[in-house]
Structures are given as structure tokens and as C-alpha cells.
């Protein structure tokens, strides 16, 4: 007997049955260069239903409400009248104006529409009010569109802001910078 006669014959191969194909409503997405998290990856579309948009706007609206309440209080209780607010501890102990000195008077003047007085009380605070307003609008628009918005200044930008505030503090305490003092 030969090897051919001893081996059991193999049954013929039959193709496995495939489930019926369902047509996809959209063509499949092509992979993004660099993988699914690459630089050109497509983010899923945000949920634009009114309830989802309202949920995303909850934090920006809460922050605006808090800031508006604080400004309303400062606008109604004049910091120029003594006894309503505590004095600056640095000013009380040393007689040196800090970068925040005059900030409440500036906010009061700003909220009542006297912008020149607001600048005279604390110009840095007025710049801060405007920067906050621009940042809040950008945050709110990004939140409404379902995009993440994060304020992440570089260390060089933070050092620059600190240096500008330090120079502002020094200059407003010198005789020629008295126009920056409240």
C-alpha cells in the first residue's frame, strides 16, 4: 500500500455563508493622517439640541452671574465713602499702593459709566475688566458651539504680565507716577 491509499480523503471546501450586507447611510470615514488622534482627525459633531447647548452654557452664565452680582454690589455701595470696605493691608501698614489699590473705586466708576475716573483709580483694573469681558465672550461662543476653550498662557506671557504689574506698582508709588495713584 502506498501513502495515497492510507490517508483519508479531505472533503471539498465550501465557502462559509456571509450575512447579507446592509448598505451604510454614509461612506466610511478615511483614517486621518497620523492615526485617529492625529493632527487632522475629525472630531465628532457637537450636539446642538437646545438642552445640550444650555448645559454647555451653564458655567459661563454662572460665572457672568457671579461677576455681575459683585459689580452690582460695588456699584450700589460706594467705596469712596469710608466704612463700607476694609482698607488695603499693604497700604495701611506701609503706605505703599499695591497693584489692586483703587480697584473697588475703579469698578464703582466703571459700572456707573465714569470711565475716566475708573482709569484714574486703577488703570490695570480697567484693563482687567476688558480682558475678562473678551475672554468671557470667547469662552461662551466656544461653549455654545461645543468646542473646548482653555486659557493657557505661556510662562513668558505670565512673566510679562507680572512684570507689567510690578512696574505699574512701582511707578504709581513714585512722585512722577502720582497720576496713576487712586
Short mmCIF file of C-alpha atoms in Angstrom, two decimals:
data_model
loop_
_atom_site.label_atom_id
_atom_site.label_comp_id
_atom_site.label_asym_id
_atom_site.label_seq_id
_atom_site.Cartn_x
_atom_site.Cartn_y
_atom_site.Cartn_z
CA UNK A 1 0.00 0.00 0.00
CA UNK A 2 1.15 3.45 -0.78
CA UNK A 3 0.75 6.62 1.25
CA UNK A 4 -2.03 7.75 -1.05
CA UNK A 5 -4.23 4.85 -0.12
CA UNK A 6 -3.74 5.19 3.65
CA UNK A 7 -4.61 8.86 4.01
CA UNK A 8 -8.22 9.77 4.48
CA UNK A 9 -9.62 11.90 1.68
CA UNK A 10 -10.43 15.55 2.58
CA UNK A 11 -13.91 16.77 1.93
CA UNK A 12 -14.11 19.57 -0.63
CA UNK A 13 -14.02 23.08 0.87
CA UNK A 14 -17.22 25.02 0.77
CA UNK A 15 -17.30 28.79 1.27
CA UNK A 16 -18.68 29.99 4.57
CA UNK A 17 -22.04 31.74 4.27
CA UNK A 18 -21.81 35.55 4.64
CA UNK A 19 -24.53 37.55 6.35
CA UNK A 20 -26.39 39.86 4.00
CA UNK A 21 -24.70 43.27 3.66
CA UNK A 22 -26.57 46.28 4.86
CA UNK A 23 -25.95 49.48 3.00
CA UNK A 24 -24.35 52.16 5.12
CA UNK A 25 -26.05 55.58 5.10
CA UNK A 26 -22.66 57.28 4.74
CA UNK A 27 -19.42 56.14 3.20
CA UNK A 28 -16.85 55.01 5.77
CA UNK A 29 -14.51 57.70 7.08
CA UNK A 30 -10.99 57.63 5.82
CA UNK A 31 -8.38 57.35 8.56
CA UNK A 32 -6.83 60.66 9.46
CA UNK A 33 -3.11 61.18 8.83
CA UNK A 34 -1.27 60.32 12.00
CA UNK A 35 -3.93 57.92 13.23
CA UNK A 36 -7.31 58.53 14.88
CA UNK A 37 -5.82 61.18 17.19
CA UNK A 38 -3.59 62.75 14.57
CA UNK A 39 -3.45 66.41 13.64
CA UNK A 40 -6.21 66.07 11.04
CA UNK A 41 -8.54 63.79 13.00
CA UNK A 42 -12.19 64.68 12.63
CA UNK A 43 -13.95 65.44 15.89
CA UNK A 44 -17.50 64.25 16.26
CA UNK A 45 -20.08 66.94 15.61
CA UNK A 46 -21.31 68.56 18.84
CA UNK A 47 -24.87 68.06 20.00
CA UNK A 48 -26.70 71.24 19.00
CA UNK A 49 -30.04 70.45 20.60
CA UNK A 50 -31.24 73.31 22.83
CA UNK A 51 -30.89 71.27 26.02
CA UNK A 52 -27.28 70.31 25.22
CA UNK A 53 -26.36 73.90 24.33
CA UNK A 54 -27.96 75.15 27.56
CA UNK A 55 -25.99 72.59 29.55
CA UNK A 56 -22.72 73.73 27.94
CA UNK A 57 -23.56 77.37 28.67
CA UNK A 58 -24.27 76.73 32.36
CA UNK A 59 -20.75 77.54 33.61
CA UNK A 60 -20.20 80.70 31.53
CA UNK A 61 -23.62 82.02 32.61
CA UNK A 62 -22.90 81.16 36.27
CA UNK A 63 -19.56 82.98 36.14
CA UNK A 64 -21.17 86.00 34.49
CA UNK A 65 -23.92 86.00 37.13
CA UNK A 66 -21.34 85.97 39.93
CA UNK A 67 -19.32 88.79 38.39
CA UNK A 68 -22.47 90.80 37.65
CA UNK A 69 -23.61 90.38 41.28
CA UNK A 70 -20.23 91.58 42.56
CA UNK A 71 -20.27 94.57 40.21
CA UNK A 72 -23.87 95.36 41.19
CA UNK A 73 -22.89 95.40 44.85
CA UNK A 74 -19.84 97.60 44.24
CA UNK A 75 -21.97 99.83 42.01
CA UNK A 76 -24.58 100.30 44.71
CA UNK A 77 -22.24 100.65 47.72
CA UNK A 78 -19.79 103.46 47.01
CA UNK A 79 -16.22 102.55 48.05
CA UNK A 80 -15.37 106.27 48.25
CA UNK A 81 -17.45 106.52 51.43
CA UNK A 82 -15.44 105.30 54.43
CA UNK A 83 -16.56 102.30 56.43
CA UNK A 84 -18.07 100.16 53.65
CA UNK A 85 -14.97 98.18 52.67
CA UNK A 86 -11.76 97.26 54.50
CA UNK A 87 -8.60 99.15 53.61
CA UNK A 88 -5.72 97.52 51.77
CA UNK A 89 -3.44 95.89 54.39
CA UNK A 90 -0.27 96.81 52.46
CA UNK A 91 -1.38 100.44 52.20
CA UNK A 92 -2.42 100.54 55.87
CA UNK A 93 0.89 99.06 57.11
CA UNK A 94 3.42 100.61 54.72
CA UNK A 95 1.70 103.41 52.82
CA UNK A 96 2.64 101.66 49.53
CA UNK A 97 -0.01 101.21 46.86
CA UNK A 98 -0.32 97.63 45.61
CA UNK A 99 -1.48 96.82 42.06
CA UNK A 100 -5.03 96.32 43.37
CA UNK A 101 -5.32 99.57 45.33
CA UNK A 102 -8.16 101.60 43.91
CA UNK A 103 -9.69 98.55 42.23
CA UNK A 104 -13.04 98.88 44.03
CA UNK A 105 -13.21 102.61 43.25
CA UNK A 106 -12.33 101.77 39.66
CA UNK A 107 -15.07 99.12 39.50
CA UNK A 108 -17.60 101.56 41.00
CA UNK A 109 -16.71 104.25 38.47
CA UNK A 110 -16.69 101.70 35.63
CA UNK A 111 -20.12 100.32 36.50
CA UNK A 112 -21.59 103.81 36.82
CA UNK A 113 -20.16 104.80 33.42
CA UNK A 114 -17.41 107.19 34.56
CA UNK A 115 -14.58 105.60 32.59
CA UNK A 116 -12.01 108.37 33.06
CA UNK A 117 -12.41 108.15 36.83
CA UNK A 118 -12.14 104.36 36.55
CA UNK A 119 -8.85 104.69 34.69
CA UNK A 120 -7.59 107.20 37.23
CA UNK A 121 -8.47 104.96 40.18
CA UNK A 122 -6.76 101.86 38.78
CA UNK A 123 -5.87 101.59 35.10
CA UNK A 124 -4.72 97.97 35.50
CA UNK A 125 -8.15 97.02 36.86
CA UNK A 126 -9.89 98.58 33.85
CA UNK A 127 -7.63 96.59 31.53
CA UNK A 128 -8.52 93.51 33.59
CA UNK A 129 -12.25 94.22 33.22
CA UNK A 130 -11.90 94.44 29.44
CA UNK A 131 -9.71 91.32 29.21
CA UNK A 132 -12.24 89.42 31.32
CA UNK A 133 -15.10 90.54 29.07
CA UNK A 134 -13.29 89.48 25.89
CA UNK A 135 -12.27 86.14 27.43
CA UNK A 136 -15.79 85.51 28.69
CA UNK A 137 -17.29 86.15 25.24
CA UNK A 138 -14.75 83.80 23.61
CA UNK A 139 -15.47 81.11 26.24
CA UNK A 140 -19.23 81.47 25.81
CA UNK A 141 -19.11 81.29 22.00
CA UNK A 142 -16.83 78.23 22.12
CA UNK A 143 -19.10 76.55 24.68
CA UNK A 144 -22.21 77.25 22.60
CA UNK A 145 -20.52 75.68 19.57
CA UNK A 146 -19.45 72.65 21.58
CA UNK A 147 -15.74 73.41 21.42
CA UNK A 148 -13.31 73.38 24.30
CA UNK A 149 -11.80 76.74 25.16
CA UNK A 150 -8.95 76.94 27.55
CA UNK A 151 -6.92 79.92 28.60
CA UNK A 152 -3.39 78.64 28.85
CA UNK A 153 -0.83 81.44 28.72
CA UNK A 154 2.80 80.50 28.32
CA UNK A 155 5.26 81.10 31.11
CA UNK A 156 6.73 84.02 29.14
CA UNK A 157 3.29 85.64 28.97
CA UNK A 158 2.75 85.15 32.70
CA UNK A 159 6.15 86.66 33.47
CA UNK A 160 5.33 89.61 31.21
CA UNK A 161 2.02 90.22 32.99
CA UNK A 162 3.79 90.02 36.35
CA UNK A 163 6.50 92.42 35.19
CA UNK A 164 3.94 94.91 33.87
CA UNK A 165 2.04 94.82 37.18
CA UNK A 166 5.29 95.24 39.13
CA UNK A 167 6.30 98.26 37.03
CA UNK A 168 2.77 99.65 37.39
CA UNK A 169 3.05 99.29 41.18
CA UNK A 170 6.46 100.93 41.37
CA UNK A 171 5.57 103.81 39.05
CA UNK A 172 2.31 104.64 40.83
CA UNK A 173 4.25 104.95 44.12
CA UNK A 174 6.82 107.40 42.71
CA UNK A 175 6.27 111.16 42.56
CA UNK A 176 6.15 111.32 38.75
CA UNK A 177 3.60 108.46 38.66
CA UNK A 178 1.17 110.09 41.06
CA UNK A 179 -1.34 110.33 38.21
CA UNK A 180 -1.67 106.51 38.42
CA UNK A 181 -2.49 106.61 42.15
CA UNK A 182 -6.12 106.49 43.23
#
